CSV table of C-alpha atoms and ligand atoms in Angstrom, one decimal:
chain,number,residue,atom,x,y,z
A,1,MET,CA,34.6,82.9,49.5
A,2,THR,CA,32.0,80.3,48.8
A,3,GLU,CA,33.8,76.9,49.7
A,4,GLU,CA,35.8,77.3,53.2
A,5,ASN,CA,38.1,74.1,52.2
A,6,ASN,CA,38.9,75.4,48.8
A,7,LYS,CA,40.9,78.7,49.1
A,8,ILE,CA,43.5,78.5,46.3
A,9,ALA,CA,44.0,81.1,43.4
A,10,LEU,CA,46.0,80.4,40.5
A,11,VAL,CA,47.5,83.6,38.8
A,12,THR,CA,49.5,83.2,35.7
A,13,GLY,CA,52.2,85.7,35.1
A,14,ALA,CA,52.2,86.9,38.7
A,15,SER,CA,55.7,88.0,39.1
A,16,ARG,CA,55.3,91.5,38.0
A,17,GLY,CA,52.9,94.2,37.1
A,18,ILE,CA,49.0,93.5,37.0
A,19,GLY,CA,49.3,89.6,37.9
A,20,ALA,CA,51.5,90.6,40.9
A,21,ALA,CA,48.8,93.0,42.3
A,22,ILE,CA,46.1,90.3,41.7
A,23,ALA,CA,48.1,87.8,43.5
A,24,GLU,CA,48.7,90.1,46.3
A,25,THR,CA,44.9,91.1,46.7
A,26,LEU,CA,43.7,87.7,46.5
A,27,ALA,CA,46.0,86.9,49.1
A,28,ARG,CA,44.7,89.6,51.2
A,29,ASP,CA,41.1,88.3,50.3
A,30,GLY,CA,42.2,84.9,52.0
A,31,TYR,CA,43.4,82.8,49.1
A,32,ASP,CA,46.5,80.9,49.2
A,33,ILE,CA,48.2,81.3,45.8
A,34,TRP,CA,49.8,79.3,43.2
A,35,LEU,CA,52.1,82.0,41.4
A,36,ASN,CA,53.0,81.2,37.9
A,37,TYR,CA,55.3,83.3,35.9
A,38,ARG,CA,58.1,82.5,33.0
A,39,SER,CA,61.7,83.3,34.2
A,40,ASN,CA,62.0,86.3,36.6
A,41,HIS,CA,62.6,84.5,39.9
A,42,ARG,CA,63.7,87.4,41.9
A,43,ALA,CA,60.6,89.3,41.1
A,44,ALA,CA,58.3,86.2,41.5
A,45,GLU,CA,60.0,85.6,45.1
A,46,SER,CA,59.4,88.9,46.1
A,47,VAL,CA,55.8,88.6,45.3
A,48,ALA,CA,55.6,85.2,47.4
A,49,GLU,CA,57.3,86.9,50.4
A,50,LYS,CA,54.3,89.7,50.4
A,51,VAL,CA,51.7,87.0,50.1
A,52,ARG,CA,53.6,84.9,53.0
A,53,ALA,CA,53.9,87.9,55.1
A,54,GLY,CA,50.1,88.4,55.0
A,55,GLY,CA,49.7,84.9,56.4
A,56,ARG,CA,48.7,83.0,53.1
A,57,LYS,CA,50.7,79.9,51.3
A,58,CYS,CA,52.3,80.8,48.2
A,59,LEU,CA,53.6,78.2,45.7
A,60,LEU,CA,55.9,79.4,42.8
A,61,LEU,CA,55.2,77.6,39.6
A,62,PRO,CA,57.7,78.8,36.9
A,63,PHE,CA,56.5,77.6,33.5
A,64,ASP,CA,55.5,78.8,30.1
A,65,VAL,CA,51.9,78.9,29.7
A,66,ALA,CA,52.2,78.3,26.1
A,67,ASP,CA,54.6,75.2,26.4
A,68,GLU,CA,52.1,72.2,26.8
A,69,GLU,CA,54.4,69.9,28.2
A,70,ALA,CA,55.6,72.4,31.0
A,71,VAL,CA,52.1,73.1,31.8
A,72,VAL,CA,51.2,69.5,32.2
A,73,VAL,CA,54.4,68.7,34.2
A,74,ALA,CA,53.9,71.7,36.6
A,75,LEU,CA,49.9,71.3,37.1
A,76,ASP,CA,48.8,67.9,36.8
A,77,PRO,CA,50.6,66.4,39.8
A,78,LEU,CA,49.2,69.4,42.1
A,79,LEU,CA,45.7,69.1,40.4
A,80,ASP,CA,45.5,65.6,41.5
A,81,GLN,CA,45.9,66.8,45.2
A,82,GLU,CA,43.9,69.7,45.1
A,83,SER,CA,42.1,72.4,42.9
A,84,PRO,CA,42.0,76.0,42.6
A,85,TYR,CA,38.6,77.8,43.3
A,86,ILE,CA,39.9,80.7,41.0
A,87,LEU,CA,42.2,80.8,38.0
A,88,VAL,CA,43.5,84.1,36.6
A,89,ASN,CA,44.8,84.0,33.4
A,90,ASN,CA,46.9,87.1,33.2
A,91,ALA,CA,50.3,85.9,31.6
A,92,GLY,CA,51.1,87.7,28.4
A,93,PHE,CA,52.9,90.3,26.5
A,94,ALA,CA,52.9,92.4,23.3
A,95,ARG,CA,55.0,92.5,20.1
A,96,ASP,CA,54.0,95.6,18.7
A,97,GLY,CA,54.4,96.9,14.8
A,98,VAL,CA,52.7,97.4,11.8
A,99,MET,CA,51.4,94.4,9.9
A,100,ALA,CA,53.1,95.1,6.8
A,101,LEU,CA,56.4,94.6,8.9
A,102,MET,CA,55.3,92.0,11.4
A,103,SER,CA,57.3,88.7,11.3
A,104,ARG,CA,55.3,85.4,11.5
A,105,TYR,CA,57.2,84.8,14.8
A,106,ASP,CA,55.7,87.8,16.5
A,107,TRP,CA,52.4,87.0,15.1
A,108,GLN,CA,52.6,83.5,16.3
A,109,SER,CA,54.2,84.2,19.5
A,110,VAL,CA,51.5,86.6,20.9
A,111,LEU,CA,48.7,84.4,19.7
A,112,LYS,CA,50.4,81.5,21.4
A,113,VAL,CA,51.0,83.2,24.9
A,114,HIS,CA,47.2,84.6,25.1
A,115,LEU,CA,45.4,81.8,23.4
A,116,ASP,CA,47.3,78.8,23.9
A,117,GLY,CA,48.2,79.9,27.2
A,118,PHE,CA,44.7,80.4,28.2
A,119,PHE,CA,43.6,76.9,26.5
A,120,LEU,CA,46.3,74.8,28.1
A,121,VAL,CA,46.1,76.1,31.6
A,122,THR,CA,42.2,76.4,31.6
A,123,LYS,CA,41.6,73.1,30.2
A,124,LEU,CA,43.3,71.1,33.0
A,125,VAL,CA,41.9,73.5,35.9
A,126,VAL,CA,38.5,73.6,34.5
A,127,THR,CA,38.2,69.9,34.5
A,128,ARG,CA,38.6,69.8,38.3
A,129,MET,CA,36.3,72.9,38.7
A,130,LEU,CA,33.4,70.7,36.9
A,131,ARG,CA,34.1,68.2,39.5
A,132,GLN,CA,33.7,70.5,42.1
A,133,ARG,CA,30.9,72.4,40.6
A,134,ALA,CA,32.3,75.6,41.8
A,135,GLY,CA,34.8,78.2,40.6
A,136,ARG,CA,35.9,81.5,39.1
A,137,ILE,CA,37.9,82.0,36.0
A,138,VAL,CA,38.9,85.8,35.1
A,139,ASN,CA,40.9,86.3,31.7
A,140,ILE,CA,43.0,89.5,31.3
A,141,VAL,CA,42.1,90.8,27.9
A,142,SER,CA,42.6,94.6,26.8
A,143,THR,CA,40.9,97.7,25.1
A,144,SER,CA,43.1,96.6,22.2
A,145,GLY,CA,40.9,93.5,21.6
A,146,GLN,CA,37.6,95.6,22.0
A,147,THR,CA,38.5,98.6,19.9
A,148,GLY,CA,41.5,97.6,17.6
A,149,VAL,CA,44.9,99.6,17.9
A,150,GLY,CA,47.1,100.4,15.0
A,151,GLY,CA,50.4,98.4,15.4
A,152,GLN,CA,48.8,95.8,17.5
A,153,VAL,CA,47.0,93.3,14.8
A,154,ASN,CA,48.7,90.3,16.6
A,155,TYR,CA,47.8,91.5,20.0
A,156,SER,CA,44.4,92.8,19.2
A,157,ALA,CA,43.7,89.6,17.3
A,158,ALA,CA,44.7,87.7,20.7
A,159,LYS,CA,42.8,89.4,23.2
A,160,SER,CA,39.7,89.6,20.9
A,161,GLY,CA,40.0,85.7,20.6
A,162,LEU,CA,40.1,85.6,24.2
A,163,ILE,CA,37.0,87.7,24.9
A,164,GLY,CA,35.2,85.0,22.5
A,165,ALA,CA,36.6,82.3,24.4
A,166,THR,CA,35.5,84.1,27.9
A,167,ARG,CA,32.1,84.1,26.6
A,168,SER,CA,31.7,80.7,25.0
A,169,LEU,CA,33.3,79.1,28.0
A,170,ALA,CA,30.8,81.1,30.4
A,171,ALA,CA,28.0,79.6,28.7
A,172,GLU,CA,29.6,76.0,28.6
A,173,VAL,CA,30.2,75.5,32.4
A,174,ALA,CA,27.4,77.9,33.8
A,175,ARG,CA,25.2,75.1,35.0
A,176,ARG,CA,28.1,73.7,37.2
A,177,LYS,CA,28.3,77.1,38.9
A,178,ILE,CA,31.7,78.2,37.6
A,179,LEU,CA,31.7,81.7,36.4
A,180,VAL,CA,34.0,82.9,33.6
A,181,ASN,CA,34.5,86.6,32.9
A,182,ALA,CA,37.1,88.9,31.7
A,183,VAL,CA,38.9,92.4,32.6
A,184,ALA,CA,40.0,94.6,29.7
A,185,PRO,CA,42.6,97.2,31.2
A,186,GLY,CA,43.3,100.1,29.2
A,187,PHE,CA,46.9,101.8,29.6
A,188,ILE,CA,47.9,100.6,32.9
A,189,GLU,CA,51.6,101.5,34.6
A,190,THR,CA,53.6,98.5,34.2
A,191,GLU,CA,56.9,97.6,32.4
A,192,MET,CA,54.6,96.4,29.5
A,193,ILE,CA,53.9,99.9,28.3
A,194,ALA,CA,57.3,101.6,29.6
A,195,ASP,CA,58.0,102.5,26.0
A,196,LEU,CA,54.8,104.1,25.0
A,197,PRO,CA,54.5,107.7,24.0
A,198,VAL,CA,52.8,109.2,27.0
A,199,ALA,CA,52.2,112.6,25.7
A,200,GLU,CA,50.4,111.1,22.9
A,201,ILE,CA,48.0,108.7,24.8
A,202,LEU,CA,47.2,110.7,27.8
A,203,PRO,CA,44.6,113.0,25.7
A,204,THR,CA,43.0,109.8,24.7
A,205,ILE,CA,42.1,108.7,28.2
A,206,PRO,CA,38.8,110.5,29.5
A,207,LEU,CA,40.3,110.5,33.2
A,208,GLY,CA,43.5,111.6,31.9
A,209,ARG,CA,46.0,109.4,33.6
A,210,PHE,CA,47.4,105.9,33.2
A,211,GLY,CA,45.8,103.1,35.6
A,212,GLN,CA,47.7,101.4,38.3
A,213,ALA,CA,48.0,97.7,38.5
A,214,GLN,CA,45.9,97.7,41.7
A,215,GLU,CA,42.8,99.2,40.2
A,216,VAL,CA,42.8,96.2,37.7
A,217,ALA,CA,43.4,93.6,40.6
A,218,ASP,CA,40.5,95.3,42.5
A,219,ALA,CA,38.2,94.4,39.7
A,220,VAL,CA,39.5,90.9,39.5
A,221,ALA,CA,38.8,90.5,43.1
A,222,PHE,CA,35.2,91.6,42.8
A,223,LEU,CA,34.7,89.2,39.8
A,224,CYS,CA,36.0,86.4,42.3
A,225,SER,CA,33.9,87.5,45.3
A,226,ASP,CA,30.4,86.5,46.3
A,227,LYS,CA,29.2,89.8,45.3
A,228,ALA,CA,29.6,89.0,41.6
A,229,SER,CA,27.8,85.7,42.1
A,230,TYR,CA,25.2,86.7,39.4
A,231,ILE,CA,27.9,87.9,36.7
A,232,THR,CA,29.2,85.6,34.0
A,233,GLY,CA,30.4,85.8,30.4
A,234,GLN,CA,31.0,89.5,30.9
A,235,ILE,CA,34.0,91.9,30.1
A,236,LEU,CA,34.6,94.5,32.7
A,237,SER,CA,36.7,97.5,31.2
A,238,VAL,CA,39.2,99.3,33.6
A,239,ASN,CA,40.6,101.8,31.1
A,240,GLY,CA,39.7,105.5,32.4
A,241,GLY,CA,36.8,105.8,30.2
A,242,ILE,CA,38.0,104.7,26.7
A,243,ILE,CA,34.9,103.7,24.7
B,301,LIG,P1,54.5,92.7,32.6
B,301,LIG,O1,54.4,93.8,33.6
B,301,LIG,O2,55.2,92.8,31.5
B,301,LIG,O3,54.3,91.3,33.2
B,301,LIG,C1,54.1,89.9,32.4
B,301,LIG,C2,54.0,88.8,33.3
B,301,LIG,O4,53.7,87.8,32.7
B,301,LIG,C3,55.2,88.5,34.1
B,301,LIG,O5,54.8,88.0,35.2
B,301,LIG,C4,55.8,87.5,33.1
B,301,LIG,O6,56.9,86.5,33.9
B,301,LIG,C5,54.7,86.7,32.5
B,301,LIG,N1,54.7,86.2,31.4
B,301,LIG,C6,54.8,86.6,30.1
B,301,LIG,N2,55.0,85.6,29.5
B,301,LIG,C7,54.8,84.4,30.0
B,301,LIG,C8,54.8,82.9,29.7
B,301,LIG,N3,54.9,82.7,28.3
B,301,LIG,N4,54.3,81.9,30.6
B,301,LIG,C9,54.2,82.5,31.8
B,301,LIG,N5,54.3,83.8,32.3
B,301,LIG,C10,54.5,84.6,31.3
B,301,LIG,O7,52.9,92.8,31.9
B,301,LIG,P2,51.5,93.6,32.5
B,301,LIG,O8,51.3,94.8,31.9
B,301,LIG,O9,51.4,93.1,34.0
B,301,LIG,O10,50.4,92.7,31.9
B,301,LIG,C11,49.6,91.5,32.3
B,301,LIG,C12,48.7,91.2,31.5
B,301,LIG,O11,47.8,92.4,31.1
B,301,LIG,C13,48.9,90.8,30.0
B,301,LIG,O12,48.0,89.7,29.7
B,301,LIG,C14,48.6,92.0,29.2
B,301,LIG,O13,48.4,91.7,28.1
B,301,LIG,C15,47.6,92.5,29.9
B,301,LIG,N6,47.4,94.1,29.8
B,301,LIG,C16,48.3,94.8,30.1
B,301,LIG,C17,48.0,96.3,29.8
B,301,LIG,C18,48.9,97.3,30.2
B,301,LIG,O14,48.7,98.7,30.0
B,301,LIG,N7,49.9,97.1,31.0
B,301,LIG,C19,46.8,96.7,29.2
B,301,LIG,C20,45.9,95.6,28.8
B,301,LIG,C21,46.0,94.4,28.9
B,301,LIG,P3,58.3,87.0,34.1
B,301,LIG,O15,58.2,88.1,35.0
B,301,LIG,O16,58.8,85.5,34.5
B,301,LIG,O17,58.9,87.4,32.8
């Protein structure tokens, strides 16, 4: 950790799945956690218990990352007191379906959670990081945003957009020693992929298995560590070898 007095990591969408693994891993690395989620209080509380059992603080922050008023109400007062050294933009969901049948709602809600969510949370946090001249931002994107996947035009567009935002923001804030990267998971065993056809997908993954949330969390922790001090504007794939 670069600054001893600045040990907070804000992780969005951290009540379950990949976000929960990221929060628990960063807590083990010595960070207090600001744990955002949307509505699953019980799951969020169970992650918080694990963080606290390891000796770190955990603040639960339930809000919709795509709702500007909710983001400002939750984060502004906290950010006036102290600022996270790490921000992980992980909150998200998919609404899959072929484009010919896709509703405007499914298009917009997926773009909103990934792109508006990134913009609204990051804008507030990066302002403070710029003043401190330190910080790490990691955006969770997807293989789908790199290669394109049929049935995910909305999700691929959102994640591709987030890849572009990652590179541009990295260029913008590098002089203030803020490093911005993305991690691109492939198929990771969480509730998000519970309904996918396993037998069809496995042969497309060179390592022949789905990934674990912990394997994504370890990549995020690396990008947030002093070992990644010369890495910014990059997309790190954690996908079992999908090209
Ligand atoms: P998940 O198990 O479904 O968990 C999603 C998390 O995001 C939950 O904590 C949920 O909160 C939160 N969330 C959803 N919408 C939100 C909103 N509007 N505001 C705040 N929080 C919100 O999903 P996951 O598989 O861990 O996915 C996490 C991230 O990885 C997503 O960005 C996803 O696109 C990306 N990803 C996943 C995979 C995969 O194979 N699983 C692959 C590539 C990329 P509640 O619990 O309160 O609902």
